[in-house]
Coordinates of C-alpha atoms and ligand atoms in Angstrom, one line a residue:
X552 CA -111.4 125.1 -98.8
X553 CA -112.3 122.2 -96.6
X554 CA -110.5 120.8 -93.6
X555 CA -111.2 118.4 -90.9
X556 CA -110.3 119.3 -87.4
X557 CA -108.5 116.8 -85.2
X558 CA -111.0 114.8 -83.1
X559 CA -110.4 112.4 -80.3
X560 CA -110.2 108.9 -81.8
X561 CA -111.9 105.9 -80.1
X562 CA -111.5 103.5 -83.0
X563 CA -108.5 101.1 -82.9
X564 CA -106.6 100.8 -86.1
X565 CA -103.9 98.3 -87.0
X566 CA -100.4 99.8 -87.6
X567 CA -99.5 100.6 -91.2
X568 CA -96.1 101.6 -92.5
X569 CA -95.9 103.6 -95.7
X570 CA -92.9 104.6 -97.8
X571 CA -92.7 107.8 -99.8
X572 CA -90.0 110.3 -100.9
X573 CA -87.8 111.5 -98.1
X574 CA -88.2 115.3 -98.6
X575 CA -87.2 117.0 -95.4
X576 CA -85.3 115.2 -92.6
X577 CA -86.3 114.9 -88.9
X578 CA -88.7 112.7 -86.9
X579 CA -92.2 113.7 -85.6
X580 CA -94.8 111.8 -83.6
X581 CA -98.2 113.5 -83.6
X582 CA -101.8 113.6 -84.6
X583 CA -103.1 113.8 -88.1
X584 CA -104.7 117.0 -89.3
X585 CA -106.4 116.2 -92.6
X586 CA -106.3 119.1 -95.0
X587 CA -108.6 118.5 -98.0
X588 CA -107.9 120.9 -100.8
X589 CA -109.3 118.9 -103.6
X590 CA -111.1 120.4 -106.6
X591 CA -114.2 122.2 -105.4
X592 CA -117.6 121.3 -107.0
X593 CA -118.2 124.1 -109.5
X594 CA -121.7 124.9 -110.9
X595 CA -122.2 125.0 -114.7
X596 CA -125.1 126.9 -116.3
X597 CA -126.0 129.1 -119.3
X598 CA -125.9 132.9 -118.9
X599 CA -128.3 135.0 -120.8
X600 CA -126.8 137.4 -123.4
X601 CA -127.7 140.5 -121.5
X602 CA -125.9 139.3 -118.4
X603 CA -122.5 138.4 -120.0
X604 CA -120.9 141.7 -119.2
X605 CA -122.0 141.5 -115.6
X606 CA -120.6 138.0 -115.5
X607 CA -117.2 139.2 -116.7
X608 CA -117.3 142.0 -114.1
X609 CA -117.9 139.4 -111.4
X610 CA -114.8 137.7 -112.5
X611 CA -112.7 140.9 -112.5
X612 CA -114.0 141.8 -109.0
X613 CA -113.1 138.3 -107.6
X614 CA -109.7 138.5 -109.3
X615 CA -109.1 141.9 -107.7
X616 CA -110.0 140.5 -104.2
X617 CA -107.6 137.6 -104.8
X618 CA -104.9 140.1 -105.8
X619 CA -105.5 142.0 -102.6
X620 CA -105.2 138.8 -100.6
X621 CA -101.9 137.9 -102.3
X622 CA -100.6 141.4 -101.8
X623 CA -101.3 141.3 -98.1
X624 CA -99.7 137.8 -97.8
X625 CA -96.7 139.3 -99.6
X626 CA -96.5 142.2 -97.1
X627 CA -96.5 139.7 -94.2
X628 CA -93.9 137.4 -95.9
X629 CA -91.7 140.5 -96.5
X630 CA -92.0 141.5 -92.9
X631 CA -90.9 138.0 -91.9
X632 CA -88.1 138.2 -94.5
X633 CA -89.4 135.1 -96.2
X634 CA -88.0 135.7 -99.7
X635 CA -89.0 132.3 -101.0
X636 CA -92.6 133.0 -100.1
X637 CA -92.5 136.3 -101.7
X638 CA -91.3 134.8 -105.0
X639 CA -94.1 132.3 -105.1
X640 CA -96.6 135.1 -104.5
X641 CA -95.1 137.1 -107.3
X642 CA -95.6 134.2 -109.6
X643 CA -99.3 134.0 -108.5
X644 CA -99.7 137.7 -109.2
X645 CA -98.3 137.2 -112.7
X646 CA -100.8 134.4 -113.5
X647 CA -103.7 136.6 -112.4
X648 CA -102.6 139.3 -114.8
X649 CA -101.6 137.1 -117.7
X650 CA -103.2 138.7 -120.8
X651 CA -103.4 135.5 -122.8
X652 CA -105.2 133.7 -120.0
X653 CA -107.6 136.7 -119.4
X654 CA -108.3 137.0 -123.1
X655 CA -109.1 133.3 -123.4
X656 CA -111.6 133.5 -120.4
X657 CA -113.3 136.5 -122.0
X658 CA -113.5 134.8 -125.5
X659 CA -114.9 131.6 -124.0
X660 CA -117.5 133.6 -122.0
X661 CA -118.6 135.3 -125.2
X662 CA -118.7 132.1 -127.3
X663 CA -120.0 129.5 -124.8
X664 CA -122.2 131.8 -122.7
X665 CA -121.6 129.8 -119.5
X666 CA -121.2 131.0 -116.0
X667 CA -117.8 132.5 -115.2
X668 CA -116.9 130.0 -112.4
X669 CA -117.2 127.2 -114.9
X670 CA -115.2 128.9 -117.6
X671 CA -112.4 129.8 -115.1
X672 CA -112.4 126.3 -113.6
X673 CA -112.4 124.6 -117.0
X674 CA -109.8 126.9 -118.6
X675 CA -107.3 126.5 -115.7
X676 CA -107.8 122.7 -115.7
X677 CA -106.9 122.8 -119.4
X678 CA -103.7 124.7 -118.7
X679 CA -102.9 122.5 -115.7
X680 CA -103.3 119.3 -117.8
X681 CA -101.2 120.7 -120.6
X682 CA -98.3 121.6 -118.2
X683 CA -98.5 118.3 -116.4
X684 CA -98.5 116.2 -119.6
X685 CA -95.1 117.7 -120.5
X686 CA -93.5 115.5 -117.8
X687 CA -91.2 118.3 -116.8
X688 CA -90.9 118.7 -113.0
X689 CA -90.6 122.5 -113.2
X690 CA -93.7 122.9 -115.3
X691 CA -95.5 120.5 -113.1
X692 CA -94.8 122.7 -110.2
X693 CA -96.0 125.8 -112.2
X694 CA -99.3 123.9 -112.8
X695 CA -99.8 123.8 -108.9
X696 CA -99.4 127.6 -108.9
X697 CA -102.2 127.9 -111.5
X698 CA -104.4 125.5 -109.5
X699 CA -103.7 127.6 -106.4
X700 CA -104.6 131.0 -108.0
X701 CA -107.7 129.7 -109.7
X702 CA -109.0 128.2 -106.5
X703 CA -108.4 131.5 -104.8
X704 CA -110.5 133.3 -107.4
X705 CA -113.2 130.6 -107.3
X706 CA -113.5 130.9 -103.5
X707 CA -114.4 134.5 -104.0
X708 CA -116.8 133.8 -106.9
X709 CA -118.6 131.1 -104.8
X710 CA -118.4 133.0 -101.5
X711 CA -116.4 130.2 -99.9
X712 CA -114.4 131.1 -96.9
X713 CA -110.8 130.1 -97.3
X714 CA -109.5 128.5 -94.2
X715 CA -105.9 129.3 -93.6
X716 CA -103.4 127.0 -92.1
X717 CA -102.1 130.1 -90.4
X718 CA -105.0 129.6 -87.9
X719 CA -103.8 126.3 -86.6
X720 CA -103.0 126.7 -83.0
X721 CA -102.1 123.3 -81.7
X722 CA -99.3 121.0 -82.8
X723 CA -100.4 118.7 -85.6
X724 CA -99.0 116.7 -88.5
X725 CA -100.5 117.9 -91.8
X726 CA -101.7 115.2 -94.2
X727 CA -103.0 116.3 -97.5
X728 CA -103.4 115.2 -101.1
X729 CA -101.2 118.1 -102.3
X730 CA -100.2 121.1 -100.3
X731 CA -100.5 124.2 -102.4
X732 CA -97.6 126.6 -102.2
X733 CA -99.7 129.5 -100.8
X734 CA -101.1 127.2 -98.1
X735 CA -97.6 126.0 -97.2
X736 CA -96.4 129.6 -97.1
X737 CA -99.3 130.8 -94.9
X738 CA -99.2 127.9 -92.5
X739 CA -98.4 128.4 -88.8
X740 CA -94.9 126.9 -89.0
X741 CA -94.5 126.5 -85.2
X742 CA -97.6 124.3 -85.0
X743 CA -97.0 122.1 -88.0
X744 CA -94.7 119.4 -86.9
X745 CA -94.7 117.3 -90.0
X746 CA -96.0 117.0 -93.5
X747 CA -97.2 114.0 -95.5
X748 CA -98.7 114.3 -98.9
X749 CA -99.9 112.0 -101.7
X750 CA -98.1 113.8 -104.5
X751 CA -94.9 115.9 -104.9
X752 CA -91.2 115.1 -104.7
X753 CA -87.9 116.5 -103.6
X754 CA -88.1 119.4 -106.1
X755 CA -91.6 120.5 -105.3
X756 CA -92.3 123.8 -103.7
X757 CA -93.6 122.0 -100.6
X758 CA -90.4 120.1 -100.2
X759 CA -88.3 123.3 -100.7
X760 CA -90.4 125.1 -98.1
X761 CA -90.4 122.2 -95.6
X762 CA -86.7 122.0 -95.7
X763 CA -86.3 125.8 -95.3
X764 CA -88.7 125.7 -92.3
X765 CA -87.0 122.5 -91.0
X766 CA -90.3 120.6 -90.9
X767 CA -89.9 116.8 -91.4
X768 CA -91.7 115.8 -94.6
X769 CA -92.4 112.7 -96.6
X770 CA -94.0 113.4 -100.0
X771 CA -95.2 111.2 -102.9
X772 CA -97.0 108.8 -100.7
X773 CA -99.6 108.2 -103.4
X774 CA -102.8 107.9 -101.3
X775 CA -102.1 108.7 -97.7
X776 CA -104.9 111.3 -97.7
X777 CA -107.3 108.4 -98.1
X778 CA -105.7 106.2 -95.5
X779 CA -106.0 108.5 -92.5
X780 CA -108.6 109.9 -90.3
X781 CA -108.3 113.2 -88.4
X782 CA -106.7 112.7 -85.0
X783 CA -105.1 109.4 -85.9
X784 CA -101.6 109.0 -84.5
X785 CA -98.8 109.3 -87.0
X786 CA -95.0 109.1 -87.1
X787 CA -93.1 110.9 -89.8
X788 CA -89.4 109.9 -90.4
X789 CA -88.5 112.6 -93.1
X790 CA -84.9 111.4 -93.6
X791 CA -86.0 107.8 -94.3
X792 CA -89.2 108.6 -96.2
X793 CA -91.2 106.5 -93.7
X794 CA -94.7 107.3 -92.4
X795 CA -96.3 105.0 -89.8
X796 CA -100.0 105.3 -89.1
X797 CA -101.5 104.1 -85.7
X798 CA -98.1 103.0 -84.4
X799 CA -98.1 100.5 -81.6
X800 CA -96.4 101.2 -78.2
X801 CA -93.1 99.5 -79.2
X802 CA -92.9 101.5 -82.4
X803 CA -93.6 104.8 -80.6
X804 CA -91.0 104.0 -78.0
X805 CA -88.4 103.2 -80.7
X806 CA -89.2 106.4 -82.6
X807 CA -89.2 108.5 -79.4
X808 CA -85.6 107.3 -78.9
X809 CA -84.7 108.0 -82.5
X810 CA -86.3 111.5 -82.2
X811 CA -84.2 112.2 -79.0
X812 CA -81.1 111.0 -80.8
X813 CA -81.9 113.1 -83.8
X814 CA -82.5 116.3 -81.7
X815 CA -79.3 115.7 -79.7
X816 CA -77.5 115.0 -83.0
X817 CA -78.7 118.3 -84.5
X818 CA -77.5 120.3 -81.6
X819 CA -74.1 118.5 -81.7
X820 CA -73.9 119.0 -85.4
X821 CA -74.1 122.8 -85.0
X822 CA -71.0 122.6 -82.8
X823 CA -69.2 121.3 -85.9
X824 CA -69.8 124.6 -87.8
X825 CA -66.5 126.1 -86.7
X826 CA -64.5 122.9 -87.2
X827 CA -62.9 121.8 -90.4
X828 CA -63.8 118.5 -92.2
X829 CA -60.5 116.9 -91.3
X830 CA -59.9 113.1 -91.0
X831 CA -58.3 111.7 -87.9
X832 CA -55.0 111.5 -89.7
X833 CA -55.1 115.1 -90.9
X834 CA -56.5 115.1 -94.5
X835 CA -58.6 118.3 -94.8
X836 CA -61.6 118.1 -97.1
X837 CA -63.5 121.2 -98.5
X838 CA -67.2 121.3 -97.6
X839 CA -69.3 123.5 -99.9
X840 CA -73.0 124.1 -100.4
X841 CA -75.2 123.8 -103.5
X842 CA -77.7 126.5 -104.0
X843 CA -80.4 127.3 -106.6
X844 CA -81.5 130.7 -105.5
X845 CA -79.7 133.5 -103.7
X846 CA -82.0 133.4 -100.7
X847 CA -80.2 130.1 -99.7
X848 CA -77.0 132.0 -98.8
X849 CA -78.1 132.4 -95.2
X850 CA -78.4 128.6 -94.8
X851 CA -75.0 128.2 -96.4
X852 CA -73.5 130.3 -93.6
X853 CA -75.5 128.8 -90.8
X854 CA -74.4 125.2 -91.7
X855 CA -70.7 125.9 -91.8
X856 CA -70.1 125.7 -95.5
X857 CA -66.7 127.0 -96.7
X858 CA -68.2 128.3 -99.9
X859 CA -70.7 127.6 -102.7
X860 CA -69.6 124.5 -104.7
X861 CA -72.5 124.7 -107.2
X862 CA -74.8 127.6 -107.9
X863 CA -77.3 126.3 -110.5
X864 CA -77.7 129.5 -112.4
X865 CA -80.4 128.1 -114.6
X866 CA -83.0 128.8 -111.9
X867 CA -82.7 132.5 -113.0
X868 CA -83.9 131.4 -116.4
X869 CA -86.6 128.8 -115.7
X870 CA -89.1 131.3 -114.4
X871 CA -92.5 132.2 -115.9
X872 CA -91.1 135.7 -116.6
X873 CA -88.6 134.2 -118.9
X874 CA -84.9 135.1 -119.4
X875 CA -82.9 137.3 -117.0
X876 CA -81.3 140.3 -118.6
X877 CA -77.6 140.9 -118.3
X878 CA -78.3 143.6 -115.6
X879 CA -80.5 141.3 -113.5
X880 CA -77.9 138.5 -113.7
X881 CA -75.2 140.9 -112.8
X882 CA -77.1 142.1 -109.8
X883 CA -78.0 138.6 -108.6
X884 CA -74.4 137.2 -109.0
X885 CA -73.0 140.3 -107.3
X886 CA -75.4 139.9 -104.4
X887 CA -74.4 136.2 -103.8
X888 CA -70.7 137.1 -104.1
X889 CA -71.0 140.0 -101.7
X890 CA -73.0 138.0 -99.2
X891 CA -70.4 135.2 -99.3
X892 CA -67.8 137.7 -98.0
X893 CA -64.9 136.6 -100.1
X894 CA -65.5 132.8 -99.7
X895 CA -65.4 130.9 -103.0
X896 CA -68.6 130.8 -105.1
X897 CA -68.7 128.4 -108.0
X898 CA -71.3 129.6 -110.5
X899 CA -72.2 127.1 -113.1
X900 CA -73.2 128.5 -116.5
X901 CA -76.7 127.8 -117.8
X902 CA -77.5 124.1 -117.7
X903 CA -80.8 123.7 -119.6
X904 CA -82.3 121.2 -121.9
X905 CA -83.1 117.6 -121.0
X906 CA -85.5 117.8 -118.2
X907 CA -84.9 121.5 -117.6
X908 CA -87.0 123.2 -120.3
X909 CA -86.9 127.0 -120.5
X910 CA -90.4 128.5 -121.1
X911 CA -90.8 130.6 -124.3
X912 CA -87.8 129.2 -126.1
X913 CA -87.8 128.0 -129.8
X914 CA -88.9 124.5 -130.2
X915 CA -86.7 122.1 -128.3
X916 CA -88.9 119.1 -129.1
X917 CA -86.3 116.4 -129.2
X918 CA -86.7 112.6 -129.5
X919 CA -84.0 112.0 -126.9
X920 CA -83.6 115.2 -124.8
X921 CA -81.3 113.7 -122.2
X922 CA -78.8 113.0 -124.9
X923 CA -79.7 116.1 -126.8
X924 CA -79.4 119.9 -127.0
X925 CA -78.4 120.4 -123.4
X926 CA -76.2 122.6 -121.2
X927 CA -73.0 123.7 -122.9
X928 CA -74.2 122.4 -126.3
X929 CA -77.1 124.7 -126.0
X930 CA -74.9 127.6 -124.9
X931 CA -72.4 127.0 -127.7
X932 CA -75.1 127.3 -130.3
X933 CA -77.1 130.1 -128.6
X934 CA -74.0 132.3 -128.3
X935 CA -75.9 135.4 -127.6
X936 CA -77.5 133.9 -124.4
X937 CA -74.1 132.5 -123.4
X938 CA -72.1 135.7 -124.0
X939 CA -74.7 137.7 -122.0
X940 CA -74.3 135.4 -119.1
X941 CA -70.5 135.4 -119.3
X942 CA -70.5 139.2 -119.4
X943 CA -72.7 139.4 -116.3
X944 CA -70.5 136.9 -114.5
X945 CA -67.2 138.7 -115.4
X946 CA -68.6 142.1 -114.4
X947 CA -69.8 140.6 -111.1
X948 CA -66.4 139.0 -110.4
X949 CA -65.1 142.2 -108.9
X950 CA -67.5 141.7 -106.0
X951 CA -66.2 138.5 -104.5
X952 CA -64.4 135.2 -105.1
X953 CA -66.0 134.0 -108.3
X954 CA -65.2 130.7 -109.9
X955 CA -67.0 129.8 -113.2
X956 CA -67.9 126.2 -114.1
X957 CA -69.2 124.7 -117.3
X958 CA -71.8 121.9 -117.4
X959 CA -71.9 118.7 -119.6
X960 CA -68.5 119.0 -121.2
X961 CA -68.1 115.9 -123.2
X962 CA -64.6 116.4 -124.7
X963 CA -61.7 118.8 -125.3
X964 CA -63.3 120.4 -128.4
X965 CA -66.3 121.6 -126.5
X966 CA -64.0 122.9 -123.7
X967 CA -61.7 124.7 -126.1
X968 CA -64.7 126.3 -127.8
X969 CA -66.1 127.4 -124.5
X970 CA -62.8 128.9 -123.3
X971 CA -62.5 130.7 -126.7
X972 CA -65.9 132.4 -126.2
X973 CA -64.9 133.4 -122.7
X974 CA -61.7 134.9 -123.9
X975 CA -63.5 136.9 -126.6
X976 CA -66.0 138.2 -124.0
X977 CA -63.1 139.2 -121.8
X978 CA -61.3 141.0 -124.7
X979 CA -64.5 142.9 -125.4
X980 CA -64.9 144.0 -121.8
X981 CA -61.2 144.9 -121.5
X982 CA -61.5 147.0 -124.7
X983 CA -64.4 148.9 -123.2
X984 CA -62.6 149.4 -119.9
X985 CA -65.1 147.4 -117.9
X986 CA -63.4 145.9 -114.8
X987 CA -63.4 142.2 -114.1
X988 CA -61.1 139.7 -112.3
X989 CA -58.5 138.5 -114.9
X990 CA -57.8 135.3 -112.9
X991 CA -61.1 133.8 -112.3
X992 CA -60.6 130.0 -111.6
X993 CA -62.4 127.9 -114.2
X994 CA -63.8 124.5 -113.8
X995 CA -65.4 121.7 -115.8
X996 CA -68.2 119.5 -114.5
X997 CA -67.4 115.9 -115.1
X998 CA -70.8 114.3 -115.7
X999 CA -70.4 112.6 -119.1
X1000 CA -68.4 109.3 -119.4
X1001 CA -66.3 110.5 -122.3
X1002 CA -65.2 113.5 -120.1
X1003 CA -64.4 111.1 -117.2
X1004 CA -62.3 108.9 -119.5
X1005 CA -60.4 111.9 -120.9
X1006 CA -60.1 113.7 -117.5
X1007 CA -56.3 113.7 -117.8
X1008 CA -56.7 115.7 -121.1
X1009 CA -59.3 118.1 -119.8
X1010 CA -57.4 118.7 -116.5
X1011 CA -54.7 120.5 -118.5
X1012 CA -57.2 123.2 -119.5
X1013 CA -59.0 124.1 -116.2
X1014 CA -58.3 124.8 -112.6
X1015 CA -60.7 122.3 -111.0
X1016 CA -63.2 119.6 -111.7
X1017 CA -66.6 118.9 -110.1
X1018 CA -68.2 115.5 -110.5
X1019 CA -71.9 115.6 -111.3
X1020 CA -72.9 112.2 -110.2
X1021 CA -76.6 112.8 -111.0
X1022 CA -75.8 112.8 -114.7
X1023 CA -72.6 110.7 -114.5
X1024 CA -74.4 107.7 -113.0
X1025 CA -77.3 108.2 -115.5
X1026 CA -75.0 108.1 -118.5
X1027 CA -72.6 105.5 -117.2
X1028 CA -75.3 102.9 -116.5
X1029 CA -77.6 104.2 -119.2
X1030 CA -80.4 104.7 -116.7
X1031 CA -82.7 107.8 -117.0
X1032 CA -82.4 109.5 -113.6
X1033 CA -86.1 110.5 -113.7
X1034 CA -87.6 107.2 -114.7
X1035 CA -89.1 105.3 -111.7
X1036 CA -89.5 102.0 -113.7
X1037 CA -85.8 101.6 -113.8
X1038 CA -84.8 103.4 -110.7
X1039 CA -83.5 100.1 -109.2
X1040 CA -80.6 100.4 -111.8
X1041 CA -79.5 103.8 -110.5
X1042 CA -76.7 102.5 -108.3
X1043 CA -73.9 104.9 -107.1
X1044 CA -71.9 101.8 -105.8
X1045 CA -72.0 100.1 -109.3
X1046 CA -68.3 99.1 -109.9
X1047 CA -68.6 101.0 -113.2
X1048 CA -69.5 104.2 -111.4
X1049 CA -66.8 103.8 -108.8
X1050 CA -64.1 103.1 -111.4
X1051 CA -65.3 106.2 -113.4
X1052 CA -65.0 108.4 -110.3
X1053 CA -61.6 107.0 -109.6
X1054 CA -60.5 107.7 -113.2
X1055 CA -61.6 111.4 -112.8
X1056 CA -59.8 111.8 -109.6
X1057 CA -56.6 110.2 -110.9
X1058 CA -56.8 112.3 -114.1
X1059 CA -57.1 115.5 -112.1
X1060 CA -54.5 114.7 -109.5
X1061 CA -51.9 113.7 -112.1
X1062 CA -52.3 117.3 -113.4
X1063 CA -52.4 118.8 -109.9
X1064 CA -55.9 120.1 -109.9
X1065 CA -58.5 119.4 -107.2
X1066 CA -61.7 117.4 -107.7
X1067 CA -65.0 118.2 -105.9
X1068 CA -68.3 116.4 -106.2
X1069 CA -71.6 118.3 -106.4
X1070 CA -74.0 115.5 -107.4
X1071 CA -76.4 114.0 -104.8
X1072 CA -73.9 111.2 -104.1
X1073 CA -71.8 113.8 -102.2
X1074 CA -74.6 114.1 -99.6
X1075 CA -75.2 110.4 -99.2
X1076 CA -73.7 109.6 -95.7
X1077 CA -73.1 106.0 -96.8
X1078 CA -70.9 107.1 -99.7
X1079 CA -68.8 109.6 -97.7
X1080 CA -66.0 107.3 -96.6
X1081 CA -65.8 105.6 -100.0
X1082 CA -65.4 109.0 -101.7
X1083 CA -62.8 110.0 -99.2
X1084 CA -60.9 106.9 -99.9
X1085 CA -61.1 107.4 -103.6
X1086 CA -59.3 110.7 -103.1
X1087 CA -62.1 113.3 -103.5
X1088 CA -60.9 116.8 -102.4
X1089 CA -64.2 118.4 -101.7
X1090 CA -67.9 117.7 -101.2
X1091 CA -70.7 120.1 -102.2
X1092 CA -74.4 119.5 -101.3
X1093 CA -77.5 121.2 -100.0
X1094 CA -76.5 123.1 -96.8
X1095 CA -78.5 121.0 -94.4
X1096 CA -76.5 117.9 -95.3
X1097 CA -73.1 119.4 -94.6
X1098 CA -72.7 118.8 -90.8
X1099 CA -73.5 115.1 -91.0
X1100 CA -71.0 114.4 -93.8
X1101 CA -68.4 116.6 -91.9
X1102 CA -69.0 114.5 -88.8
X1103 CA -68.4 111.3 -90.7
X1104 CA -65.2 112.6 -92.2
X1105 CA -63.9 113.7 -88.8
X1106 CA -64.6 110.3 -87.4
X1107 CA -62.4 108.3 -89.8
X1108 CA -58.8 108.3 -91.0
X1109 CA -57.9 108.5 -94.7
X1110 CA -56.0 105.3 -94.1
X1111 CA -59.1 103.3 -93.2
X1112 CA -61.1 105.0 -96.0
X1113 CA -58.4 103.8 -98.5
X1114 CA -58.5 100.3 -97.1
X1115 CA -62.3 100.3 -97.5
X1116 CA -62.0 101.4 -101.1
X1117 CA -59.3 98.8 -101.7
X1118 CA -61.7 96.0 -100.6
X1119 CA -64.7 97.5 -102.4
X1120 CA -62.9 97.8 -105.7
X1121 CA -62.1 94.1 -105.7
X1122 CA -65.8 93.2 -105.6
X1123 CA -67.8 92.3 -108.7
X1124 CA -71.3 93.7 -108.2
X1125 CA -73.1 96.7 -106.7
X1126 CA -75.1 94.4 -104.5
X1127 CA -71.9 93.1 -102.9
X1128 CA -70.4 96.6 -102.5
X1129 CA -73.6 98.1 -101.2
X1130 CA -73.9 95.4 -98.5
X1131 CA -70.2 95.6 -97.6
X1132 CA -70.0 99.4 -97.4
X1133 CA -73.3 99.8 -95.5
X1134 CA -72.3 97.1 -93.1
X1135 CA -68.9 98.9 -92.5
X1136 CA -70.6 102.2 -92.0
X1137 CA -73.4 100.9 -89.7
X1138 CA -70.8 99.3 -87.4
X1139 CA -69.1 102.6 -86.9
X1140 CA -72.0 105.1 -87.0
X1141 CA -75.0 104.4 -85.0
X1142 CA -76.9 107.4 -86.4
X1143 CA -77.2 105.8 -89.8
X1144 CA -80.6 104.2 -89.6
X1145 CA -81.5 103.2 -93.2
Ligands
PEP2412 C1 -75.2 116.5 -111.6 O1 -75.5 116.1 -112.7 O2 -74.8 115.7 -110.7 C2 -75.4 117.9 -111.2 C3 -74.9 118.4 -110.1 O3 -76.1 118.7 -112.1 P1 -77.7 118.7 -112.2 O4 -78.3 117.8 -111.1 O5 -78.1 120.1 -112.1 O6 -77.9 118.0 -113.5
MG2413 MG1 -75.9 117.5 -114.3

């Protein structure tokens, strides 16, 4: 592993501003520490027949050393109670022991008679490329794990000393092509004040970890690792996704002020934890958190969430180990419910398909997966999987305040069928004398336009709605949410989207059920007042976003929010609405900087 220590810079560079993916909020001004973890150069040569066994033994020994290293990293992460770290390390251990991978290495060694470093390197590259070519963000992240593990073994085979980011003992800003999960896990979090990488996005491990360690980060900068030199001055604005290299004095002054504001703001925000999200004229809004893994519950509490508005249960299924058994699901759901101490927990049933592909499942090779065998459609045809999940949920319901929510409902037939299956699972448990809460509130995600347009019908069947704008916007504007080429069309303030949201809220309110929003639009500060004015009852988002949205809600009245909506709804285009709403918000909130 190579790295370049920070050196004193005498060269004068002109200032450069780069834009990447805002991945963890906060502002940092510091010095570049360039961390180069590119592919190592690996020798390739032929091994004589009589040395093949020794060659394989060398591999096994290096793999054992790597395993020891991972184990000791795991012990330290356990001591520090870093469950997320521990999970990544478990995944690395599984890769090291994967029988298919090990057999392939042995077979190639026998057939090709090449040195083991080369075979290991070439075989893992093959896997990495296969995973990356699938275009699935989850599998892409798994490919980084394979890269990480094979590098660890190669380091031992080639007697290379692995330099740990744990040894960094001065404050720096880490710049790298890609930060491997194990490096991010091992790094000295107190000294790393910011992160900027060429690759990665909001769902990458690095982004997840940066957010949980509260380190400002901008990822997906394409080639920042080739634009910096060690020791160069750098500014990271993680919330805006901006990185400035060699900032001039004026820019530094401006960012120092922003940084002070941000720090003051963070402290002030914590004061809001005990207060309700209540408008100046007394409308109380529910503020919930979205989680993907149970370890996030702590952050849910520390950011003043009233409950969990969306637990994306599919992350229990999208793991290299495959499906979770009923028992494992039961334990996990029960743990979350208990740790939430009676506060509401909305668990969404399995939402796979589209871009969330479950490893090891029968062929889901579809021509149009986003419009295909997804979410509730998948569950209705794979009844065994669905019933197992419902049983686990029902059994866990005695441990807390469980709400169950169904994804991607497109019409009343699907909802009826879903409710029938739930009823039959309940009958079965009742027959067996297994206890569960008979009155679990049930909800439907509204994320398909046909569901939005029939919300008045669906509202008669459930206890609450939650609007999934990530998908609702995608389907309303017919814009693939993951396609960068057409990202400019993905517009939450499109009049079509705002009308759709209004339709859902009206459909629900006419039937006296509440409407929450758990898509990313709920955490967009610029959208908060508009959503309030449209009549939304609750917001659900990643825990860290809650205090800011709460503060906005507490600063306005429902009356002004409705007036803002009235004017915006008269406008013809998203360009006009966007300019109008952002202007209105910027006039009132000086902390909104982008
Ligand atoms: C949504 O579509 O807005 C949503 C919350 O679901 P997901 O992002 O998991 O598709
Ligand atoms: Mg969705």
